[in-house]
């Protein structure tokens, strides 16, 4: 289970930020080593204070562990032929790291592994960075041939995920008085990306937008909605509209009721618990939004757990090593190691070969003959 | 039928460009009147040459007329209770203008009117500008109460439209040798927008992305795909990745087979016939893309005609004046007249009242109970 991770205690914030700012695949800096360490050190006290305000650390490890435990229970039932299933957590910037996960897998004698991104939508800055770290660490640790791999690299419009998201929106709406619900604006918010990443051809904005559309279709377009992007860091130009600016504008427009829906992350983390619940809530209050709420994160919602298990089961039974998009490097990519797949799992390929050959074009044509 | 329109002959190019550059809702300029006329005059010869190269004028009037004729035939059958149906063309920058359409409607004694955007995805720069022109012209011509209005303001993921688009992609793929088809990259291309419009909160990129996802789902993700944006005009910063840059990058990456799929416009026009078929094709050749093709435009494809008729019929029977998004002005909007609806059609409202009250939240909840 790949994710960015978060510091479990305020003491871990320094290491966490340092790993983040040393990652060229996330934040390319001139003189990466020196600049990265400098920025990380300078930001640490400020970020520590934020983690203090949300209880002293990030809950992402606890949530991911619970998601993993519940997911494999379901998965053993959905896919008994591949059971027993185990989960390992590999965080990109926090413990347990990718190396931790790989070493535990080796100790447990694992042979077949699925790299399962916990980011619903692809971005080279998130899933891409996690996977590149995985392939690098496998080589560094001499484990190139130890595990046979396949990859779940994205699931932006998977039905079960969309259903779980729609449920969370409904739960969010229940925080408003019944006679106000119809007038609530749904403000979908995803982490932003530098425009340079967008211009390179990153799939993220397309896939985030697709999730939003699927959730709204599921809700039968019950409410007005907007998609905005949060957490940009100066001085780069980031993809907009910015969630912060949208909140200001909605206040100026005298909008009473706003429900923020985090759409690109599946657990509570600093961006929901601090940025939305504390910073944006304060801002919303200042600009006159009367009821400013947030939809709960997916966390351990049973529908979401089932979605994770279904996505994994479909992957295991689907005869594919990865999505049809995984091997397509961004047109502007300059990172030659992107879209690697070391030691691909032969069972995934075998299963595919055992099926009737997919007759994609005739099939597609018959839909609209 | 609202659209931007195009010059029917090269003699019309000057007027067409002038109307375009005088439209603050499309291209806000300092000293709009003077600057707009100046830029239009300066660009005219260059643009005239392009229209000469595609046969002396834009085919958009001919296509729209044919679409309208065929659509109303279907519509009379799909919705006999609202028949007979007539269509009128209102172009924003070419003849017949909005005023032309309104005067003909008045002469014909029309009472009930649907403003039907021919842009599948909403943008304030396209559908928004056309609708604002409509409300302005109604007032200017003293026709405020002559017609009872409702609006079809977007249809980015309508099933029948998506099916028609998927068919066009299949037809595009048939231009490649059978053994090359699997390796064709689908390059969805939509007209770009200035970043200032995106930052204001325009729905366009979200809805274009949703169309792309729906088409790819329909095609069962048969091919790798990208979404890029074309036709940006300097010196503004526009939404990327740019189609032109993507073509260069794909060439550098030694991609052999590329199919461009215009995704935000339904008829052939200068951006398909000249920009893609001539300019980008030349570029593709230069950078080494061996087979560079374009999916046919929807034009008078029977599936697309049916889509138009179905969208209209569902609107007429749906009891709604507009989509659930129409009344939501962009958060950063400074144009107070946006999202107007003059003289709303009482029959649309009545039909809604006659139906059982929509129980949106319980319904939505039952999906994932």
XYZ file of C-alpha atoms in Angstrom:
738
model
C 0.000 0.000 0.000
C 1.836 3.021 -1.334
C 1.228 6.476 0.045
C 3.149 9.584 1.019
C 2.835 8.974 4.771
C 3.096 11.481 7.570
C 5.069 12.023 10.778
C 3.627 9.953 13.607
C 4.982 12.335 16.237
C 6.192 15.929 16.089
C 9.747 14.564 16.529
C 9.394 12.875 13.136
C 8.498 16.094 11.306
C 12.107 17.030 10.507
C 12.945 13.696 8.863
C 9.628 13.680 7.056
C 10.158 17.136 5.538
C 13.758 16.376 4.685
C 12.772 13.236 2.760
C 10.130 15.277 0.950
C 12.386 18.159 -0.047
C 15.188 15.818 -1.084
C 12.855 14.066 -3.552
C 13.609 15.486 -6.982
C 10.574 13.620 -8.321
C 8.308 15.664 -6.062
C 10.077 19.006 -5.777
C 12.988 19.556 -8.149
C 15.325 22.162 -6.654
C 18.635 23.601 -7.751
C 21.318 22.074 -5.489
C 18.705 19.586 -4.254
C 20.782 18.225 -1.350
C 21.680 21.594 0.170
C 18.522 23.516 -0.692
C 16.247 20.632 0.284
C 17.814 20.224 3.717
C 17.774 23.968 4.264
C 14.097 24.376 3.370
C 13.126 21.322 5.415
C 14.973 22.625 8.468
C 13.441 26.075 8.127
C 9.880 24.754 7.778
C 10.109 22.172 10.575
C 9.014 24.332 13.555
C 6.018 25.737 11.685
C 4.902 22.304 10.531
C 5.499 20.809 13.992
C 3.090 23.380 15.403
C 0.447 22.275 12.924
C 0.862 18.623 13.875
C 0.586 19.625 17.543
C -2.750 21.243 16.763
C -4.120 18.019 15.271
C -3.131 15.830 18.185
C 0.634 15.512 17.902
C 1.021 13.572 14.674
C -0.437 12.321 11.426
C -3.118 9.611 11.650
C -2.222 8.268 8.207
C -0.264 5.292 9.520
C -3.075 4.224 11.832
C -5.675 4.605 9.074
C -3.614 2.787 6.469
C -2.959 -0.081 8.873
C -6.664 -0.414 9.626
C -7.544 -0.188 5.917
C -5.022 -2.900 5.155
C -6.265 -5.233 7.899
C -9.898 -4.893 6.867
C -9.115 -5.025 3.154
C -7.277 -8.358 3.302
C -10.176 -9.914 5.257
C -12.520 -9.025 2.402
C -9.973 -9.919 -0.206
C -9.540 -13.448 1.143
C -13.273 -13.909 0.601
C -13.456 -12.190 -2.812
C -10.423 -13.956 -4.206
C -9.931 -17.244 -2.298
C -7.835 -18.650 -5.130
C -5.103 -16.084 -4.410
C -5.467 -16.185 -0.588
C -3.990 -15.726 1.915
C -3.345 -12.020 1.298
C -1.069 -9.843 3.395
C -0.575 -6.100 3.305
C 2.559 -4.037 3.786
C 2.717 -0.269 4.075
C 5.337 1.634 2.087
C 5.378 5.362 2.760
C 7.432 7.620 0.550
C 8.395 10.190 3.216
C 7.662 8.540 6.573
C 8.128 5.258 8.359
C 7.491 2.506 7.415
C 9.484 3.268 4.290
C 9.612 1.289 1.088
C 12.799 -0.390 2.342
C 11.033 -1.350 5.590
C 8.185 -2.906 3.627
C 10.468 -4.827 1.270
C 12.550 -6.227 4.093
C 9.452 -7.410 5.951
C 8.105 -8.972 2.783
C 11.374 -10.801 2.297
C 11.395 -12.012 5.907
C 7.839 -13.321 5.432
C 8.820 -15.202 2.280
C 6.474 -13.271 0.009
C 6.750 -14.296 -3.649
C 3.992 -12.404 -5.462
C 3.424 -8.697 -4.828
C 1.019 -6.019 -6.007
C 2.135 -2.399 -5.719
C -1.219 -0.850 -4.793
C -1.258 2.937 -4.880
C -3.498 4.518 -2.275
C -3.864 7.649 -4.408
C -7.040 7.185 -6.497
C -5.778 9.416 -9.322
C -2.396 9.122 -10.998
C 0.219 11.783 -10.665
C 3.942 11.436 -11.256
C 4.355 13.459 -8.041
C 2.480 10.928 -5.931
C 2.044 7.406 -7.294
C 4.872 7.933 -9.767
C 7.315 8.998 -7.058
C 6.287 6.057 -4.850
C 6.736 3.520 -7.642
C 10.077 4.921 -8.737
C 11.226 4.636 -5.129
C 10.018 1.033 -5.098
C 12.031 0.020 -8.168
C 15.104 1.893 -6.896
C 14.925 0.266 -3.467
C 14.470 -3.215 -4.937
C 17.723 -2.744 -6.845
C 19.544 -1.124 -3.929
C 18.564 -3.950 -1.570
C 19.421 -6.660 -4.092
C 15.810 -7.855 -4.230
C 15.254 -7.505 -7.945
C 14.087 -11.084 -8.453
C 12.661 -11.790 -5.012
C 9.078 -10.753 -5.752
C 6.983 -10.999 -8.924
C 5.244 -7.650 -9.384
C 2.137 -6.146 -10.837
C 0.815 -2.628 -10.219
C -2.527 -1.039 -9.375
C -1.575 2.406 -10.553
C -4.928 4.293 -10.541
C -8.641 3.862 -9.865
C -10.197 7.333 -10.355
C -13.676 6.177 -11.372
C -13.911 2.699 -9.888
C -17.603 2.174 -9.064
C -17.091 1.088 -5.474
C -14.750 4.004 -4.763
C -17.217 6.440 -6.318
C -20.049 4.948 -4.252
C -18.003 5.364 -1.078
C -17.181 8.984 -1.981
C -20.853 9.718 -2.697
C -21.750 8.327 0.712
C -19.202 10.623 2.350
C -20.732 13.604 0.549
C -24.163 12.582 1.883
C -22.730 12.298 5.394
C -21.220 15.733 4.934
C -24.573 17.143 3.859
C -26.208 15.712 6.975
C -24.200 18.219 8.997
C -26.435 20.968 7.561
C -30.018 21.700 8.609
C -32.425 19.779 6.330
C -33.864 22.973 4.834
C -30.384 24.271 3.981
C -29.064 21.109 2.331
C -30.281 21.899 -1.159
C -28.349 25.179 -1.081
C -25.026 23.677 -0.008
C -22.204 24.190 -2.467
C -19.941 21.144 -2.782
C -16.362 22.323 -3.018
C -14.277 19.376 -4.198
C -10.689 20.022 -3.243
C -7.577 18.187 -4.404
C -3.926 18.834 -3.659
C -2.551 21.167 -6.329
C 0.475 20.599 -8.557
C 2.985 23.022 -10.066
C 1.967 24.106 -13.569
C 5.267 22.723 -14.854
C 3.992 19.230 -13.950
C 0.679 19.874 -15.716
C 2.457 21.133 -18.824
C 4.613 18.017 -18.875
C 1.361 16.105 -19.417
C 0.621 14.659 -15.962
C -2.723 12.788 -15.957
C -3.750 14.137 -12.542
C -6.143 16.978 -13.442
C -7.935 14.797 -15.996
C -8.389 11.958 -13.520
C -9.375 14.153 -10.567
C -12.013 15.806 -12.767
C -13.256 12.383 -13.806
C -13.692 11.357 -10.166
C -15.651 14.538 -9.452
C -17.951 13.921 -12.420
C -18.524 10.288 -11.419
C -19.386 11.257 -7.839
C -21.789 13.985 -9.010
C -23.454 11.569 -11.436
C -23.845 9.098 -8.590
C -25.468 11.881 -6.535
C -27.694 12.739 -9.479
C -26.228 16.275 -9.412
C -28.068 16.963 -6.148
C -26.066 20.135 -5.435
C -24.016 22.792 -7.150
C -20.319 21.939 -7.154
C -16.875 23.274 -7.915
C -13.439 21.707 -8.216
C -10.500 23.600 -6.731
C -6.908 22.836 -5.758
C -5.303 23.387 -2.370
C -1.888 23.563 -0.697
C 0.184 25.338 -3.323
C 3.613 26.450 -2.164
C 5.138 29.687 -3.403
C 7.045 30.768 -5.482
C 5.991 28.277 -8.208
C 2.829 28.754 -10.313
C 0.342 26.020 -9.390
C -2.795 24.629 -10.964
C -5.903 26.603 -10.027
C -8.458 27.659 -9.095
C -7.036 27.747 -5.588
C -9.317 26.446 -2.846
C -8.344 29.365 -0.653
C -9.256 31.950 -3.271
C -12.507 30.161 -4.045
C -13.467 30.296 -0.354
C -12.773 34.047 -0.317
C -14.841 34.525 -3.475
C -17.722 32.442 -2.163
C -17.755 34.587 0.960
C -17.829 37.753 -1.111
C -20.705 36.210 -3.091
C -22.577 35.723 0.248
C -22.687 31.971 -0.050
C -24.035 30.631 3.283
C -23.377 26.901 3.054
C -20.219 25.214 1.813
C -19.146 21.572 2.132
C -15.517 20.858 1.277
C -14.991 17.369 -0.169
C -11.381 16.102 -0.230
C -11.295 14.124 -3.465
C -7.724 12.989 -4.024
C -6.768 11.459 -0.684
C -8.432 8.649 1.189
C -7.425 9.173 4.826
C -7.417 12.116 7.156
C -4.119 13.920 7.115
C -2.690 17.371 7.717
C -4.457 18.802 4.646
C -7.895 17.790 5.932
C -7.406 18.117 9.693
C -5.396 21.323 9.659
C -5.579 23.090 6.318
C -9.319 22.590 5.752
C -10.666 22.131 9.292
C -8.603 24.883 10.937
C -7.116 27.296 8.375
C -9.846 27.331 5.730
C -12.566 27.168 8.400
C -11.132 30.318 9.980
C -10.944 32.012 6.609
C -14.514 30.969 5.789
C -15.687 32.436 9.082
C -13.854 35.695 8.339
C -15.357 36.069 4.876
C -18.868 35.357 6.120
C -19.628 31.770 5.118
C -22.110 30.775 7.842
C -21.868 27.001 7.652
C -18.519 25.695 6.492
C -18.150 21.922 6.841
C -16.026 19.108 5.512
C -17.109 15.702 4.265
C -15.516 12.964 6.379
C -12.476 11.242 4.891
C -12.969 7.691 3.679
C -10.752 6.289 6.470
C -12.280 2.950 7.521
C -15.703 3.384 5.966
C -16.922 -0.148 5.163
C -17.865 0.849 1.611
C -14.371 2.145 1.025
C -12.758 -0.957 2.509
C -14.867 -3.001 0.133
C -13.765 -0.767 -2.718
C -10.107 -1.441 -1.874
C -10.763 -5.182 -1.727
C -12.712 -5.141 -4.993
C -10.038 -3.136 -6.780
C -7.410 -5.611 -5.581
C -9.530 -8.655 -6.440
C -10.319 -7.358 -9.916
C -6.643 -6.696 -10.468
C -5.654 -10.181 -9.318
C -8.254 -11.755 -11.582
C -7.879 -9.333 -14.465
C -4.793 -10.657 -16.187
C -3.081 -7.297 -16.470
C 0.188 -6.128 -15.029
C -1.000 -2.515 -14.763
C -3.545 -0.098 -16.220
C -3.496 0.688 -19.916
C -1.986 4.082 -19.026
C 0.904 3.012 -16.795
C 3.496 2.535 -19.517
C 2.754 5.899 -21.134
C 5.380 8.325 -19.894
C 4.293 11.963 -19.786
C 5.107 13.568 -23.150
C 7.399 16.096 -21.419
C 9.002 13.575 -19.030
C 12.742 13.736 -18.530
C 12.980 10.974 -15.958
C 14.053 7.873 -17.843
C 13.206 5.507 -14.981
C 9.496 6.417 -14.936
C 7.011 3.622 -15.661
C 9.400 0.809 -14.820
C 8.102 -2.618 -13.836
C 10.756 -4.928 -12.441
C 10.254 -8.676 -12.523
C 6.670 -8.685 -13.844
C 4.427 -11.382 -12.395
C 4.060 -14.252 -14.851
C 0.792 -15.379 -13.260
C -0.858 -12.090 -14.241
C 0.280 -12.582 -17.811
C -0.627 -16.249 -17.853
C -4.132 -15.515 -16.709
C -4.486 -13.042 -19.522
C -3.233 -15.507 -22.094
C -5.686 -18.095 -20.812
C -8.634 -15.861 -21.596
C -10.236 -15.431 -24.982
C -8.308 -12.738 -26.822
C -9.875 -9.335 -26.189
C -11.524 -8.165 -29.401
C -11.525 -4.550 -28.435
C -12.449 -2.777 -31.641
C -15.358 -4.936 -32.794
C -16.645 -4.845 -29.202
C -16.430 -1.097 -28.950
C -18.114 -0.746 -32.304
C -20.995 -3.009 -31.287
C -21.865 -0.606 -28.460
C -23.032 1.885 -31.004
C -23.799 -0.177 -34.075
C -28.498 26.228 -31.654
C -25.752 28.341 -30.153
C -22.215 28.213 -31.427
C -19.327 30.500 -32.228
C -19.781 30.267 -36.017
C -17.241 30.935 -38.704
C -16.834 33.056 -41.828
C -18.631 31.461 -44.794
C -16.333 33.193 -47.272
C -12.920 34.812 -46.978
C -14.678 38.202 -47.341
C -16.425 37.536 -44.026
C -13.189 36.960 -42.099
C -12.712 40.625 -41.172
C -16.164 41.009 -39.612
C -15.831 37.645 -37.896
C -12.519 38.507 -36.262
C -13.732 41.965 -35.320
C -16.783 40.552 -33.521
C -14.490 38.115 -31.746
C -11.933 40.631 -30.572
C -14.618 43.116 -29.527
C -16.153 40.500 -27.199
C -14.955 41.292 -23.701
C -16.490 38.019 -22.536
C -14.128 36.093 -24.783
C -11.000 38.233 -24.886
C -10.861 41.111 -22.412
C -8.498 43.779 -23.720
C -7.488 47.180 -22.480
C -9.245 49.770 -24.707
C -11.387 46.929 -26.117
C -12.904 48.930 -28.988
C -9.624 50.283 -30.363
C -7.361 47.353 -29.550
C -9.933 44.794 -30.702
C -10.399 46.415 -34.089
C -6.676 46.830 -34.490
C -5.851 43.208 -33.707
C -8.714 41.947 -35.898
C -7.541 44.055 -38.840
C -3.957 42.921 -38.422
C -4.853 39.224 -38.231
C -7.342 39.257 -41.123
C -4.998 38.525 -44.067
C -3.289 35.664 -42.230
C -6.605 34.100 -41.231
C -8.059 34.637 -44.727
C -5.194 32.610 -46.124
C -6.038 29.753 -43.766
C -9.678 29.766 -44.858
C -8.545 29.751 -48.485
C -6.559 26.607 -47.753
C -9.624 24.789 -46.411
C -11.839 25.618 -49.379
C -12.629 29.296 -48.987
C -14.698 29.358 -45.798
C -15.857 27.642 -42.635
C -18.208 24.674 -43.046
C -19.768 25.275 -39.638
C -22.933 26.920 -40.982
C -23.573 24.073 -43.417
C -22.967 21.438 -40.722
C -25.100 23.182 -38.123
C -27.958 23.590 -40.599
C -27.809 19.910 -41.471
C -27.580 18.913 -37.797
C -30.615 21.069 -37.052
C -32.696 19.654 -39.901
C -31.951 16.056 -38.969
C -32.282 16.692 -35.246
C -35.813 18.113 -35.444
C -36.942 15.134 -37.540
C -35.859 12.804 -34.743
C -37.139 15.148 -32.078
C -40.654 15.210 -33.544
C -40.676 11.430 -33.126
C -39.045 11.330 -29.682
C -41.215 14.077 -28.232
C -44.461 14.243 -30.241
C -46.217 16.078 -27.402
C -43.957 19.109 -27.944
C -43.881 18.858 -31.778
C -43.523 20.465 -34.238
C -39.969 21.530 -33.470
C -38.005 24.115 -35.420
C -34.358 25.037 -35.185
C -32.674 28.417 -35.497
C -28.946 29.028 -35.637
C -27.439 31.790 -33.516
C -23.725 32.279 -34.046
C -21.787 34.507 -31.698
C -19.285 35.863 -34.227
C -20.726 35.065 -37.668
C -23.992 35.208 -39.562
C -26.658 34.209 -38.739
C -26.234 36.170 -35.525
C -28.321 35.962 -32.379
C -30.331 38.958 -33.606
C -30.976 37.199 -36.939
C -32.232 34.114 -35.117
C -34.484 36.075 -32.753
C -36.041 38.063 -35.572
C -36.789 34.929 -37.566
C -38.279 33.284 -34.497
C -40.504 36.306 -33.977
C -41.576 36.298 -37.622
C -42.465 32.596 -37.301
C -44.563 33.233 -34.199
C -42.419 31.061 -31.916
C -43.575 31.104 -28.276
C -41.439 28.505 -26.505
C -37.672 28.428 -27.020
C -34.764 26.315 -25.821
C -31.310 27.867 -25.945
C -29.327 24.745 -26.916
C -25.578 25.147 -26.706
C -23.656 23.190 -29.311
C -20.566 23.135 -27.089
C -20.703 19.860 -25.115
C -18.723 21.291 -22.176
C -19.470 24.552 -20.400
C -17.143 27.490 -20.581
C -17.953 31.115 -19.887
C -15.900 31.875 -23.005
C -18.107 29.772 -25.262
C -21.601 28.886 -24.044
C -21.510 31.672 -21.462
C -20.654 34.318 -24.055
C -23.384 33.026 -26.393
C -26.035 33.064 -23.682
C -25.074 36.520 -22.439
C -25.387 37.754 -26.015
C -28.818 36.127 -26.202
C -30.152 37.904 -23.103
C -28.625 41.212 -24.231
C -30.112 40.945 -27.712
C -33.557 40.038 -26.375
C -33.546 43.262 -24.363
C -32.070 45.358 -27.162
C -34.670 44.132 -29.656
C -37.549 44.569 -27.206
C -38.307 40.843 -27.230
C -37.998 40.213 -23.501
C -41.446 38.610 -23.161
C -41.857 37.218 -26.667
C -40.424 33.766 -25.992
C -40.528 31.558 -22.919
C -36.995 30.205 -22.371
C -35.163 27.257 -20.973
C -31.508 26.372 -21.499
C -29.505 23.273 -22.385
C -26.233 24.590 -21.078
C -23.957 21.490 -21.118
C -23.909 17.762 -21.899
C -20.304 16.621 -21.347
C -21.060 12.994 -20.468
C -24.444 12.382 -22.092
C -24.509 8.694 -23.029
C -25.529 9.200 -26.646
C -22.894 11.888 -27.185
C -20.234 9.677 -25.622
C -21.315 6.752 -27.821
C -21.047 8.954 -30.919
C -17.583 10.160 -29.867
C -16.435 6.577 -29.229
C -17.616 5.641 -32.714
C -15.592 8.499 -34.191
C -12.495 7.263 -32.349
C -13.068 3.777 -33.812
C -13.407 5.294 -37.283
C -10.199 7.194 -36.660
C -8.434 3.982 -35.642
C -9.559 2.302 -38.851
C -7.247 4.672 -40.732
C -4.303 2.728 -39.265
C -3.130 -0.695 -40.401
C -4.798 -3.402 -38.276
C -1.526 -4.507 -36.732
C -0.662 -0.934 -35.727
C -4.000 -0.050 -34.117
C -3.155 -1.284 -30.652
C -0.142 1.017 -30.556
C -1.997 4.183 -31.572
C -1.899 6.963 -29.012
C -5.208 8.833 -28.734
C -4.469 12.524 -28.346
C -7.671 14.212 -27.215
C -7.432 17.878 -28.030
C -9.670 20.705 -26.845
C -9.434 24.438 -27.457
C -7.373 25.988 -24.665
C -8.361 28.843 -22.367
C -6.304 31.569 -20.709
C -5.203 30.572 -17.205
C -7.029 33.633 -15.872
C -10.305 31.988 -16.925
C -9.313 28.718 -15.229
C -8.374 30.541 -12.045
C -11.731 32.297 -12.019
C -13.269 28.836 -11.648
C -14.506 28.027 -15.160
C -15.967 24.500 -15.344
C -14.384 23.768 -18.742
C -11.302 21.688 -17.820
C -13.324 19.557 -15.386
C -16.022 18.855 -17.975
C -13.642 18.235 -20.884
C -11.756 15.753 -18.703
C -15.039 14.074 -17.807
C -15.889 13.630 -21.499
C -12.482 12.088 -22.167
C -12.905 9.643 -19.295
C -16.412 8.667 -20.431
C -15.238 8.056 -23.998
C -12.292 5.968 -22.806
C -14.547 3.938 -20.512
C -16.853 3.339 -23.460
C -13.839 2.131 -25.469
C -12.817 -0.081 -22.573
C -9.480 1.800 -22.481
C -8.498 0.174 -25.755
C -5.555 2.545 -26.304
C -3.209 4.828 -24.439
C -4.495 8.396 -24.354
C -3.605 11.963 -23.442
C -5.581 15.176 -23.086
C -4.010 18.366 -24.421
C -5.170 21.863 -25.316
C -4.700 23.643 -28.625
C -4.910 27.105 -30.201
C -3.477 29.291 -27.459
C -2.752 32.870 -28.473
C 0.247 34.727 -27.095
C 1.026 36.676 -24.913
C -1.393 35.237 -22.317
C -0.617 32.108 -20.282
C -3.002 29.333 -21.346
C -4.045 26.000 -19.927
C -1.681 23.172 -20.889
C -0.306 20.796 -21.856
C -0.290 22.331 -25.313
C -1.216 20.004 -28.172
C 1.626 21.392 -30.243
C 4.224 20.709 -27.564
C 2.815 17.250 -26.953
C 3.183 16.431 -30.665
C 6.816 17.560 -30.551
C 7.447 15.475 -27.442
C 5.770 12.402 -28.930
C 7.978 12.734 -31.968
C 11.075 12.975 -29.801
C 9.843 9.855 -27.975
C 9.677 8.050 -31.362
C 5.968 7.469 -31.187
C 4.880 6.093 -34.591
C 1.092 6.300 -34.483
C -0.993 9.194 -33.199
C -4.721 9.837 -33.601
C -5.898 13.326 -32.663
C -9.454 13.389 -31.318
C -11.140 16.819 -31.196
C -13.219 16.564 -28.027
C -14.802 19.960 -27.410
C -16.324 20.844 -30.771
C -18.868 18.913 -32.783
C -18.352 20.090 -36.389
C -15.357 20.530 -38.602
C -13.964 24.039 -38.404
C -10.696 25.864 -38.849
C -9.158 24.177 -35.775
C -9.718 20.691 -37.204
C -9.328 21.340 -40.933
C -6.390 23.716 -40.726
C -4.726 23.617 -37.325
C -4.796 19.831 -36.898
C -4.979 18.560 -40.497
C -2.440 20.984 -41.973
C -0.298 22.666 -39.292
C -0.018 19.861 -36.727
C 0.226 17.239 -39.481
C 3.222 19.101 -40.905
C 4.781 19.364 -37.490
C 4.137 15.671 -36.814
C 5.845 14.788 -40.075
C 8.843 16.983 -39.178
C 9.282 15.417 -35.758
C 9.042 11.888 -37.149
C 5.545 10.664 -36.279
C 4.934 8.172 -39.092
C 1.153 7.958 -39.029
C -0.577 11.098 -37.789
C -4.357 11.022 -38.266
C -7.441 12.760 -36.958
C -10.730 11.233 -35.874
C -13.570 12.569 -38.035
C -15.692 15.341 -36.517
C -19.195 14.377 -35.440
C -20.756 16.511 -38.212
C -23.879 14.637 -39.417
C -23.064 11.241 -37.963
C -26.451 9.573 -37.318
C -25.457 8.634 -33.765
C -24.604 12.243 -33.027
C -27.825 13.526 -34.568
C -29.695 11.111 -32.330
C -27.684 12.368 -29.385
C -28.757 15.948 -30.117
C -32.393 14.868 -30.419
C -32.219 12.824 -27.215
C -30.609 15.653 -25.281
C -33.341 18.014 -26.484
C -36.135 15.516 -25.792
C -34.857 14.767 -22.301
C -34.660 18.474 -21.617
C -38.204 19.089 -22.848
C -39.527 16.244 -20.734
C -37.266 16.780 -17.752
C -38.983 19.647 -15.976
C -35.869 21.715 -15.540
C -35.039 25.178 -16.835
C -31.308 24.429 -17.016
C -28.657 22.145 -15.552
C -27.984 22.174 -11.827
C -24.766 24.103 -12.551
C -26.105 26.901 -14.733
C -26.964 29.331 -11.951
C -23.594 28.942 -10.247
C -21.464 31.865 -11.317
C -17.721 31.242 -11.327
C -16.315 32.131 -7.906
C -14.048 34.768 -9.460
C -16.672 36.121 -11.895
C -16.932 39.877 -12.277
C -19.628 39.868 -14.939
C -22.902 40.508 -13.129
C -25.056 39.469 -16.088
C -23.710 35.905 -16.212
C -26.191 33.065 -15.664
C -29.249 35.135 -16.515
C -32.464 33.469 -17.662
C -35.045 35.890 -19.059
C -38.704 34.941 -19.119
C -38.336 31.338 -17.905
C -40.687 28.839 -19.513
C -43.573 28.046 -17.175
C -44.247 24.719 -18.915
C -40.834 23.446 -17.895
C -41.583 24.380 -14.300
C -45.128 23.011 -14.425
C -43.948 19.670 -15.666
C -41.537 19.484 -12.797
C -44.249 20.322 -10.266
C -46.447 17.597 -11.764
C -43.859 14.917 -10.984
C -43.304 13.264 -7.646
C -40.955 15.419 -5.619
C -37.365 14.318 -6.174
C -36.095 12.737 -2.964
C -32.470 13.219 -3.761
C -30.740 12.422 -0.503
C -32.599 9.238 0.458
C -32.167 8.061 -3.141
C -28.495 8.779 -3.180
C -28.106 7.066 0.174
C -29.873 3.923 -1.021
C -27.246 3.455 -3.730
C -24.729 2.592 -1.094
C -26.795 1.425 1.828
